XYZ file of C-alpha atoms in Angstrom:
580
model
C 11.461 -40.589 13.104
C 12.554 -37.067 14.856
C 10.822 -35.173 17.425
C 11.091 -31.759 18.789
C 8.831 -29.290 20.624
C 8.265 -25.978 19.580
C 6.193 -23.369 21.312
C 4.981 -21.987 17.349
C 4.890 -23.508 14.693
C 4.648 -21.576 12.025
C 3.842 -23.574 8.191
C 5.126 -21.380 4.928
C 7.870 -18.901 4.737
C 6.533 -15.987 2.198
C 6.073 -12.798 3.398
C 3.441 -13.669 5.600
C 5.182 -16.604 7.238
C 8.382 -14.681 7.792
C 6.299 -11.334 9.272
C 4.463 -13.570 11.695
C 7.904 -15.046 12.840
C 9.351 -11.394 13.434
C 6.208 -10.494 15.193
C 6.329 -13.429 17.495
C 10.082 -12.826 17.726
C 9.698 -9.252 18.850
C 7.765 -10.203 21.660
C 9.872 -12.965 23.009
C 8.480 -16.597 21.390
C 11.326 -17.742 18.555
C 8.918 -19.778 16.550
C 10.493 -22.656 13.556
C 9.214 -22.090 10.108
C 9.120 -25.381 7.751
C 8.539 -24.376 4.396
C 8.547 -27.396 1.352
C 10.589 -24.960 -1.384
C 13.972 -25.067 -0.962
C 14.492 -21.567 -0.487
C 13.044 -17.727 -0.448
C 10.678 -17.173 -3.751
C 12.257 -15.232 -6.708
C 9.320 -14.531 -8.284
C 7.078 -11.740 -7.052
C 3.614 -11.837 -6.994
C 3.331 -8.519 -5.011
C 4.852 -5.234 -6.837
C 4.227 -3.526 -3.093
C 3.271 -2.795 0.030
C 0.542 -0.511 1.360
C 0.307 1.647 4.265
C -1.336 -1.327 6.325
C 1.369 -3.672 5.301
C 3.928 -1.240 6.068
C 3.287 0.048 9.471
C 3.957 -3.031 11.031
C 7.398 -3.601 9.331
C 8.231 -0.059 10.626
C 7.526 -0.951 13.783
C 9.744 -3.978 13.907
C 12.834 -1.481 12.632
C 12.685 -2.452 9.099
C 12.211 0.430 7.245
C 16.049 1.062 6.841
C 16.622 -2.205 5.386
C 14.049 -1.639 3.068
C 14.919 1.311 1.682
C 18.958 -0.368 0.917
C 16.551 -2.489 -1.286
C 15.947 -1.938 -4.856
C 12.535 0.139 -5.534
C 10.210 0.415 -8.238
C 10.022 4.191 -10.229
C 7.633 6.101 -9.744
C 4.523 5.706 -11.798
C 3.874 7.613 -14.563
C 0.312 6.352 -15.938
C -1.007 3.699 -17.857
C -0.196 3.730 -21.593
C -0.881 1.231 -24.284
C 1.260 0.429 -26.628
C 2.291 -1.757 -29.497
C 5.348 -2.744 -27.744
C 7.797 -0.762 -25.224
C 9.686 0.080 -28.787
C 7.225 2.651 -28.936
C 6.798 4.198 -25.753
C 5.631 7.657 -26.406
C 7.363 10.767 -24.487
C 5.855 11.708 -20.990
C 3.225 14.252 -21.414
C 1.662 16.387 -19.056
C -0.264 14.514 -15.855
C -3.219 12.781 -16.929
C -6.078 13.253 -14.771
C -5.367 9.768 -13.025
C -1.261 10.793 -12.736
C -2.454 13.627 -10.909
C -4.968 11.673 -8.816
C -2.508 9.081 -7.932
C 0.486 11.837 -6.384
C -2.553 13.324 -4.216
C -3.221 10.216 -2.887
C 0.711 9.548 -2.219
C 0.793 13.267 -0.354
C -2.880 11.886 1.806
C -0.907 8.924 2.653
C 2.061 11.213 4.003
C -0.793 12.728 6.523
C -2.215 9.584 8.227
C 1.002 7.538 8.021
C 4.921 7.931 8.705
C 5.851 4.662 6.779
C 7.952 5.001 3.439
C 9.455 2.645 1.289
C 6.682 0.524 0.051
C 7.759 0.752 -3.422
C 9.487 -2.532 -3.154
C 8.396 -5.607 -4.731
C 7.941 -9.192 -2.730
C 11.528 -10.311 -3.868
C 13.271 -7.158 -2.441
C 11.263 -7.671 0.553
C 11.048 -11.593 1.359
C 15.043 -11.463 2.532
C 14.856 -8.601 4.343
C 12.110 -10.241 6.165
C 14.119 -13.802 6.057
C 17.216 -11.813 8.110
C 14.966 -10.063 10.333
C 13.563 -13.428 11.517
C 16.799 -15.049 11.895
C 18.319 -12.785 13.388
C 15.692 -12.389 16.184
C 15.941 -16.033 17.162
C 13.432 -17.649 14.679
C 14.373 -21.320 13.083
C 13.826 -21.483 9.203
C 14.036 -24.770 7.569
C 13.702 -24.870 3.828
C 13.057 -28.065 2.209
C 10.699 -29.579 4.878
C 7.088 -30.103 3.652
C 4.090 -30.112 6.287
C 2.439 -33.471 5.663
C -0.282 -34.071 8.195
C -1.629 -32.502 11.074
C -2.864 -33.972 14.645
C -4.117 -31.386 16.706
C -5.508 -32.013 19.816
C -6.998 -29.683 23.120
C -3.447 -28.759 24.203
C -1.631 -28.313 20.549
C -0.627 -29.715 17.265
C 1.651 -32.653 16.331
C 2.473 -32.030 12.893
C 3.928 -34.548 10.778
C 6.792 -33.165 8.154
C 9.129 -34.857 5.246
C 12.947 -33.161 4.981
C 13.409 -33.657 1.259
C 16.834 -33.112 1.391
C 17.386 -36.916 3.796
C 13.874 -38.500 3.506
C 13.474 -38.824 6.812
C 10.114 -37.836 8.305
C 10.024 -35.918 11.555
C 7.045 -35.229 14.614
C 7.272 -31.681 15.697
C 4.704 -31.221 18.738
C 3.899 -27.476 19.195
C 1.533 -25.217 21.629
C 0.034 -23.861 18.191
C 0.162 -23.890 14.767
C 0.053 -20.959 12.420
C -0.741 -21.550 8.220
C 1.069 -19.444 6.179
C 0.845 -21.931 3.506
C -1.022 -20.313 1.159
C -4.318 -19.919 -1.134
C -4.408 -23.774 -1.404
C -3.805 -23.896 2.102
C -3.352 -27.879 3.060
C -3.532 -27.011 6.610
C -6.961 -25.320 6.037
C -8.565 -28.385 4.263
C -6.788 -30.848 7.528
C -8.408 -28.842 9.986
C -11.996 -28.833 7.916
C -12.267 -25.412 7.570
C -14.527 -24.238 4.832
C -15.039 -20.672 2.745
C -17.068 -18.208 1.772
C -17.103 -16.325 -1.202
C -17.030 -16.673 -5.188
C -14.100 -18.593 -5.357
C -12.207 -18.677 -8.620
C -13.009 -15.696 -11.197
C -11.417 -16.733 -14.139
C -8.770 -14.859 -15.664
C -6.028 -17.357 -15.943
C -2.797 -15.686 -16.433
C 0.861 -16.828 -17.066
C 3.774 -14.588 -15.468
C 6.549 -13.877 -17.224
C 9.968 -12.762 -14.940
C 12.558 -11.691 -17.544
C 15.371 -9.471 -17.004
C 16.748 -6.822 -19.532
C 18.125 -3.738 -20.389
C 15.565 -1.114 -21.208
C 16.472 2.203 -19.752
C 17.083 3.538 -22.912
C 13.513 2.538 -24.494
C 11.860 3.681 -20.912
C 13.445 6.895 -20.141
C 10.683 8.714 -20.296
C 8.266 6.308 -18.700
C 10.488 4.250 -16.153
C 7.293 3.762 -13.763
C 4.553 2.842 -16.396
C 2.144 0.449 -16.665
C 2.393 -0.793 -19.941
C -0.257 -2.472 -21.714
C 1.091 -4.485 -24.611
C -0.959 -4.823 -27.662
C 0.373 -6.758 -30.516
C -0.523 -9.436 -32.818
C 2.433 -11.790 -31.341
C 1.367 -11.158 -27.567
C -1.095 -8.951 -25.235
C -0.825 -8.295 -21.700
C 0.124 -5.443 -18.806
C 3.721 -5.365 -18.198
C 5.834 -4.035 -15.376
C 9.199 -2.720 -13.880
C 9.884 -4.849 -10.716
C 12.811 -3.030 -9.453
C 12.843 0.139 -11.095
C 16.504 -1.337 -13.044
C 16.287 -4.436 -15.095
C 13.642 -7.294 -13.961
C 10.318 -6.838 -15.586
C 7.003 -8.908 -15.153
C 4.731 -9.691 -18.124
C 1.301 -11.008 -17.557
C -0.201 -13.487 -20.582
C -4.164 -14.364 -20.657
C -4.868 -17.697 -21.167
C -8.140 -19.491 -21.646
C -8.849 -23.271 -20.104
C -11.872 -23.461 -22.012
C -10.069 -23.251 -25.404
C -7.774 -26.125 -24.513
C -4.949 -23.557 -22.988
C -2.687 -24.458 -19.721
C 0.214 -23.436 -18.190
C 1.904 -26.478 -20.235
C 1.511 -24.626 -23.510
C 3.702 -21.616 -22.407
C 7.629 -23.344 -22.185
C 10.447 -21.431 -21.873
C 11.092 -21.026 -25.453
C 8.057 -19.813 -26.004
C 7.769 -17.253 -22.858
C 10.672 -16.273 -24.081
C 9.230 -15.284 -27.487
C 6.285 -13.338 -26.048
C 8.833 -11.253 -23.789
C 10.708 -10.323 -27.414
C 7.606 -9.698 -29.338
C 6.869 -7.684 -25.821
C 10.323 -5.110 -26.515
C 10.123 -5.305 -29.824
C 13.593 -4.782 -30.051
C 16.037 -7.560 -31.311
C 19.136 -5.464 -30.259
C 17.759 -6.077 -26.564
C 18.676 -9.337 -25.788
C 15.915 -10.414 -22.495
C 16.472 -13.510 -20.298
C 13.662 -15.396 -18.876
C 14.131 -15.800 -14.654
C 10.748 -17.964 -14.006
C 7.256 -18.582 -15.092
C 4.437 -18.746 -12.584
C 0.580 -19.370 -13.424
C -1.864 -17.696 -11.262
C -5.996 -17.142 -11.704
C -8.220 -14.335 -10.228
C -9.831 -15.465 -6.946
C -11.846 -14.762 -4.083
C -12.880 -16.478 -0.685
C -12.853 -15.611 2.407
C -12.479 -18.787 5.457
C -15.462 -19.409 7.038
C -12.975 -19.773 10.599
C -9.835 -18.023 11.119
C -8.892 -20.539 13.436
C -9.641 -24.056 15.006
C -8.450 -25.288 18.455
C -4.658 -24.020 18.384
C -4.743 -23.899 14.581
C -4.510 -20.360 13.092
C -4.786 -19.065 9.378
C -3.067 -15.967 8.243
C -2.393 -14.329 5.180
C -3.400 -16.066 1.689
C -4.440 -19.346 4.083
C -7.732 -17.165 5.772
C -8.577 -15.329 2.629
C -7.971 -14.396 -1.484
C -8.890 -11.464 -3.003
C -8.039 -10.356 -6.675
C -5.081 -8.097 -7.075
C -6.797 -5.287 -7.798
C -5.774 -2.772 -5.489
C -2.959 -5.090 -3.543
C -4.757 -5.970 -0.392
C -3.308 -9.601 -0.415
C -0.037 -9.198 0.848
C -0.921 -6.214 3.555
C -3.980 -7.819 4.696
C -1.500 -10.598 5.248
C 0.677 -9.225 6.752
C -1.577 -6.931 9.034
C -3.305 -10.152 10.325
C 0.557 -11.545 11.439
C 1.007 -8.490 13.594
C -2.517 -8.641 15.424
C -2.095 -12.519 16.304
C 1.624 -12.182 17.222
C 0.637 -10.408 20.664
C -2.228 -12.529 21.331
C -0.314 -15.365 20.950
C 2.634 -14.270 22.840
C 0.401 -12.983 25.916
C -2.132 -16.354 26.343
C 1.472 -18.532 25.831
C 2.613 -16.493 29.194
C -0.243 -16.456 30.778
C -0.327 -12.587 30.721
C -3.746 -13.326 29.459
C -6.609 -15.636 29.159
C -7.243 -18.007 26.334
C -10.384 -16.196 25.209
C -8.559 -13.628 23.897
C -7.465 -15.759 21.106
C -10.891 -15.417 20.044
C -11.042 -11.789 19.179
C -8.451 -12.934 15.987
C -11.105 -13.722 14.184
C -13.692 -11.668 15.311
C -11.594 -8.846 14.200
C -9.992 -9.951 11.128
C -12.888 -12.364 9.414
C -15.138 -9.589 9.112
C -12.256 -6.812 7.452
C -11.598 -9.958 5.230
C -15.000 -9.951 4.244
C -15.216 -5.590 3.940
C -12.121 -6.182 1.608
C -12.920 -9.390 -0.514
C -16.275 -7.150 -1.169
C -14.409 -3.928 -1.887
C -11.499 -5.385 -4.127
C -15.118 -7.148 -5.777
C -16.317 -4.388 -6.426
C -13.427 -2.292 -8.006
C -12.757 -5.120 -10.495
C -15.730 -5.028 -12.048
C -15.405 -1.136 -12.105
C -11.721 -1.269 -12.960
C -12.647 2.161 -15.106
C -13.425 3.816 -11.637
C -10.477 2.050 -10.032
C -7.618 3.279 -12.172
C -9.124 7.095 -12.603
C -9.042 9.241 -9.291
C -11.339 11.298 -9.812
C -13.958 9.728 -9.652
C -14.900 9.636 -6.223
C -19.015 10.787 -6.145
C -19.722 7.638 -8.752
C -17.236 5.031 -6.129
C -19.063 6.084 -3.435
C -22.807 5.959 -5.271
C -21.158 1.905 -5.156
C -19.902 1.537 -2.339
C -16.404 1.762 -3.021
C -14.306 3.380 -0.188
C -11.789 4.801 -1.474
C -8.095 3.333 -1.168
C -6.734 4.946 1.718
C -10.005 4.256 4.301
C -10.101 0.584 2.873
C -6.514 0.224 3.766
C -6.111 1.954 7.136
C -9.860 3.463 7.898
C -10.932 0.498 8.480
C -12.373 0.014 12.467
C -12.733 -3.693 14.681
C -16.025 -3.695 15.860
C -15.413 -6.551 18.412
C -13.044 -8.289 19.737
C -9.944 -7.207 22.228
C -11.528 -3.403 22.208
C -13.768 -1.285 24.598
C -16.991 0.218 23.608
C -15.797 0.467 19.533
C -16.551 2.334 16.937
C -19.215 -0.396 14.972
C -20.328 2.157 11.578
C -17.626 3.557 9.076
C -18.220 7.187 9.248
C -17.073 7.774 5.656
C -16.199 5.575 2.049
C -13.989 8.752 1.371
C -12.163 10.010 4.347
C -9.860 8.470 6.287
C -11.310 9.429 9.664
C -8.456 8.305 12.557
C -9.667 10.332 15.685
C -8.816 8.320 18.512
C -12.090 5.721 18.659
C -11.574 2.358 20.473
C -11.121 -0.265 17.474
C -9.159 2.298 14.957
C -5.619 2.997 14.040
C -4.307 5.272 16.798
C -3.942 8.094 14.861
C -0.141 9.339 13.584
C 1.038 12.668 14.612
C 5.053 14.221 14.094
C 6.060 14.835 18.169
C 9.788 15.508 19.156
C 10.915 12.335 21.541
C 14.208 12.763 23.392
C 15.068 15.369 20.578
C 13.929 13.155 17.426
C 11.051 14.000 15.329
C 9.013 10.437 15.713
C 5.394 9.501 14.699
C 2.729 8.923 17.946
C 2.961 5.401 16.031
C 5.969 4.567 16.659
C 5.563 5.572 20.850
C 3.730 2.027 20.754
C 6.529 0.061 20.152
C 4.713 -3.197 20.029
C 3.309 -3.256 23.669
C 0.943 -1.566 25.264
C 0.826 1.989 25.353
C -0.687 4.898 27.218
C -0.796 8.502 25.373
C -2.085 11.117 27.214
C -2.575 14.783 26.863
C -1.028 17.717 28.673
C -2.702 17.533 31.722
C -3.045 13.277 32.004
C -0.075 13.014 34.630
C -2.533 10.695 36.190
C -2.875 8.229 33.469
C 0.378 7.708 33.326
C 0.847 6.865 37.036
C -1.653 4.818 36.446
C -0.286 2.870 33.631
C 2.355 2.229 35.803
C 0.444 0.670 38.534
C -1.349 -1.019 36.373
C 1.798 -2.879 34.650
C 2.973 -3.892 38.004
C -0.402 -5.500 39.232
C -1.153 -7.450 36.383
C 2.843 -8.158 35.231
C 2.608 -6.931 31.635
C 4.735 -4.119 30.159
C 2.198 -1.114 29.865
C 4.200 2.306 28.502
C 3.393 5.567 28.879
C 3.626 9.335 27.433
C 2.608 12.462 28.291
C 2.585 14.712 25.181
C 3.296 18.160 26.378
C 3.387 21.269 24.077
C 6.605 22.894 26.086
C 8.480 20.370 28.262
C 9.131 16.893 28.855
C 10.249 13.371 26.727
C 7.771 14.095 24.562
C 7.034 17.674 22.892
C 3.627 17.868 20.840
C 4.253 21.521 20.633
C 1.206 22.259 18.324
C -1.097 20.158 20.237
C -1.653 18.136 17.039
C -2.764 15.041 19.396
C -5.238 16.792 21.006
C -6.429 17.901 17.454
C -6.538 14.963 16.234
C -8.334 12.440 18.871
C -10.857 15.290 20.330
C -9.611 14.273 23.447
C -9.444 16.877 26.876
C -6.416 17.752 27.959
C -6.617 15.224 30.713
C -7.152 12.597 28.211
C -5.580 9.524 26.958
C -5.811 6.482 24.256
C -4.611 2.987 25.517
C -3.050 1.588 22.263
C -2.296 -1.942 22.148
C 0.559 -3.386 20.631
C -0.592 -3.325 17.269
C -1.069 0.016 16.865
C -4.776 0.224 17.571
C -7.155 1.869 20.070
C -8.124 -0.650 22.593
C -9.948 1.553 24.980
C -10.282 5.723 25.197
C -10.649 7.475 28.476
C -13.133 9.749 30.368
C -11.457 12.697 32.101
C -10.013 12.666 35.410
C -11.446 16.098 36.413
C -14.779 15.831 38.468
C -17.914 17.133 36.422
C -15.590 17.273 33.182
C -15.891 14.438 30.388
C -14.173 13.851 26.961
C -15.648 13.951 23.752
C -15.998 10.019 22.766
C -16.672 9.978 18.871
C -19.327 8.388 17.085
C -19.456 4.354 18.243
C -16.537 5.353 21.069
C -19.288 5.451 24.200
C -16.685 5.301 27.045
C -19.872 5.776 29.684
C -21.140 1.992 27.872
C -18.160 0.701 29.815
C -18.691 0.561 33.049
C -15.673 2.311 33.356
C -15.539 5.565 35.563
C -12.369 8.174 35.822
C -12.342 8.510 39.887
C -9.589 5.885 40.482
C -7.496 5.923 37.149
C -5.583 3.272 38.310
C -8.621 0.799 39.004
C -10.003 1.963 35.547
C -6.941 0.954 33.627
C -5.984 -1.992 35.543
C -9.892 -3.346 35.219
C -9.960 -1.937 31.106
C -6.579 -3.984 30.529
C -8.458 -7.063 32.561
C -10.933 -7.097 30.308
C -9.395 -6.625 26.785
C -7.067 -9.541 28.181
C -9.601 -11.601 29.465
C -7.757 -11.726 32.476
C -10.742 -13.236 34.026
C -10.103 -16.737 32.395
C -6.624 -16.881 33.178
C -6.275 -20.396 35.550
C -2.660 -21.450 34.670
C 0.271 -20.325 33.793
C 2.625 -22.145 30.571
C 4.291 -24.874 30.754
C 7.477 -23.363 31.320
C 7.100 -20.305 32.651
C 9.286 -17.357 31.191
C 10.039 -13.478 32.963
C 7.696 -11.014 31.068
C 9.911 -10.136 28.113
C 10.708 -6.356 27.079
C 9.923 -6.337 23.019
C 13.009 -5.315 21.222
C 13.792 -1.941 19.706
């Protein structure tokens, strides 16, 4: 039997598995992957990525190699149909059509990211490279079979299918990427929450063919099919000749996956064209059912869940995959910072206490729109959401606030269900804004860069010197920007921050490295205070503005849980700068 130590060890290389391996990667732990397929998935279950999922991927440099990926068309509404034989022309907007390009032109004002139009197959090797490339071990074929964790990590036991042999890899802690049936869930005894299966057992259907000519006028549709031979929605999955086609079938009527065999998937996707001029070919088939839970722990000891493994929602609306991904990023830097002993072990425990309950907010919202699916699908209707609870989209995707964990006095209410309402409060998105830096036109997002980051306003020269100070006495990178309207690194020549976070001119935000607000500052000036937003008390703190440098320092203490810190890893490493 092998052995090996690993710092991470991450189980499950989908999207989720290969994001949390970039994220770890970016701040200077290569972690090894063992996932039991024998390669990347071919099959999509995701059609794309959301704001939430996106921002993250930007800010590991990805967006490029994204966008030399194939993309989905644009939508153009929902139309039923006998088969795509008889797609009808493209007609004026619909209502929802309409509704749908206002939300894309919202998106464009609280986010920079683009290129979420790609479905999980264009996006899995983009994500594979990216994680190779940065020093993370992938090994394909290797199954997790049992777990031993103990106080100071994880011995899992694995099989290599390709040579039999079995293998003990010891590691400092284990993430589960492994899935909704997540193995390494059930080993460490963690239960769930929520109402589990919903029914709604469907087959999917990959096929590729050649429809441009029967599509021209709806490339981007959703098409349901309605036919005696076969009913169910179909889809483009990259916007050229791979289409998905979703078949109902019904357990309680004797139907199971076993009853749907090539030849006859292959059938249904011709009875679906209702062409025979078209040939199709049939890439995969993949059964899936409706489901929702939530776990009732996000972690255990050194054991972690992420992605599908911590919770399931229905994919109405596409929070699986984001969520997913958006948990990756904010464990990466905890992870990374308690392994160097830039911080202390508690702050492990604000994972959970920050993701669990935005599990929770979005197993109950994508609840809620599936039973509505008439109010989901038509954009309009925003008064009779709201009368439900519903947020809409865009604040259930990036609106959201923590209201504990590794923040300073946070925002704890959501001020709206239908604005997005990104001002700067500790425990929310730091808010995007177009400044020039060094002569490029950036996003106030993308300043972060995955570490900690001070933005301050015109006159916040003293923040800055103070996250300077503060770096060197506690030996973590800490960045900082003044955003000036006329000279310097960084122009904000319309003052949009200061528009945008209420803050004074001698303001600042301290953004962690995931983007959000960890703590938001009083004003240097004697006598003068900012304007904290609702659930932002910055007086609740403790913290006072008459040494800067003491604030910061003590503010990045706490959020790191400094306090705790009594030794330092194993093998101790110099305090990495995350890549570019």
């Amino acid at each position: 039997m092998t052995y090996e130590e690993v710092n991470v060890l991450v189980a499950g290389a989908g999207t989720v598995g290969l994001s949390m391996a970039i994220f770890l990667a970016r701040q200077g732990i290569q972690p090894l992957i063992v996932e039991r397929r024998g390669g990347l998935s071919n099959h999509p279950r995701a059609l794309g990525v959301s704001l939430r999922g996106l921002e993250p991927l930007r800010a590991a440099g990805l967006e490029p190699a994204l966008h030399a990926t194939r993309s989905r068309p644009s939508p153009t509404g929902r139309v039923t149909v006998t088969s795509l034989a008889e797609v009808p022309a493209l007609e004026p907007p619909t209502a929802t059509e309409s509704g749908f390009f206002g939300l894309m032109a919202a998106a464009e004002e609280i986010s920079p990211v683009t290129g979420g139009d790609r479905a999980q197959d264009q996006l899995d090797p983009v994500l594979f490279e990216a994680a190779v490339s940065q020093g993370a071990t992938v090994r394909f074929g290797v199954e997790l079979c049992a777990i031993e964790p103990d106080e100071h990590g994880v011995t899992a036991i694995v099989l290599d299918h390709a040579t039999g042999e079995r293998g003990r890899i010891r590691a400092r802690y284990l993430v589960a990427a492994d899935g909704a049936h997540s193995r390494v869930r059930a080993w460490a005894g963690i239960t769930t929450t929520g109402p589990g299966p919903l029914g709604g057992h469907m087959i999917n259907i990959l096929f590729r063919a050649e429809l441009s000519s029967l599509l021209a006028n709806r490339p981007g549709g959703m098409y349901e099919i309605r036919n005696p031979r076969v009913s169910g929605p179909l889809f483009s999955v990259d916007g050229q000749d791979r289409y998905a086609l979703h078949i109902a079938y019904d357990p309680a009527a004797g139907q199971s996956p076993a009853d749907f065999p090539l030849e006859r998937c292959q059938e249904l996707v011709e009875a679906a064209i209702g062409r025979t001029d078209l040939p199709a070919e049939v890439l995969s088939v993949l059964p899936w059912q409706s489901t929702a839970l939530v776990a009732d722990q996000f972690s255990t000891g050194r054991v972690f869940l992420v992605g599908d493994a911590a919770h399931v929602v229905p994919p109405t609306g596409g929070f699986g995959l984001n969520t997913g991904i958006a948990d990756a990023e904010n464990l990466a830097w905890k992870l990374a910072m308690v392994h160097r002993g830039q911080a202390g072990p508690a702050l492990l425990d604000s994972y959970e206490a920050e993701r669990r309950p935005l599990a929770l907010f979005t197993m109950e919202q994508v609840l809620l729109r599936s039973v509505n699916r008439r109010l989901h699908w038509d954009f309009s209707k925003i008064a009779e959401r709201s009368e439900l609870g519903i947020a809409e989209i865009l604040v259930a995707q990036v609106g959201h606030h923590y209201a504990a964990g590794a923040v300073i006095s946070p925002r704890t209410t959501l001020p709206s269900l239908t604005e997005v309402v990104l001002d700067g409060s500790p425990g929310t998105r730091a808010p995007h804004v177009w400044v020039r830096h060094n002569e490029a036109q950036v996003s106030t997002l993308d300043l972060v860069a995955s570490r900690f980051t001070v933005l301050a306003g015109p006159a916040g020269q003293a923040w800055c010197a103070a996250a300077d100070a503060a770096a060197e006495s506690l030996g973590i990178p800490v960045t900082a920007h003044l955003l000036h309207p006329h000279h310097g690194p960084v122009l904000d020549e319309k003052g949009r921050w200061l528009t945008a976070t209420g803050l004074p001119q001698d303001g600042a935000l301290l953004i962690r490295p995931d983007g959000f607000v960890a703590w938001r500052s009083p004003s240097t000036n004697s006598g003068t205070t900012s304007h904290p937003t609702a659930g932002s008390d910055t007086t609740s703190s403790g913290l006072t503005s008459s040494d800067p440098t003491a604030t910061l320092t003590t503010t990045l203490r706490r959020i790191l849980a400094r306090e705790e810190v009594t030794a330092t890893p194993d093998k101790p490493v110099a305090v990495p700068q995350p890549s570019a």
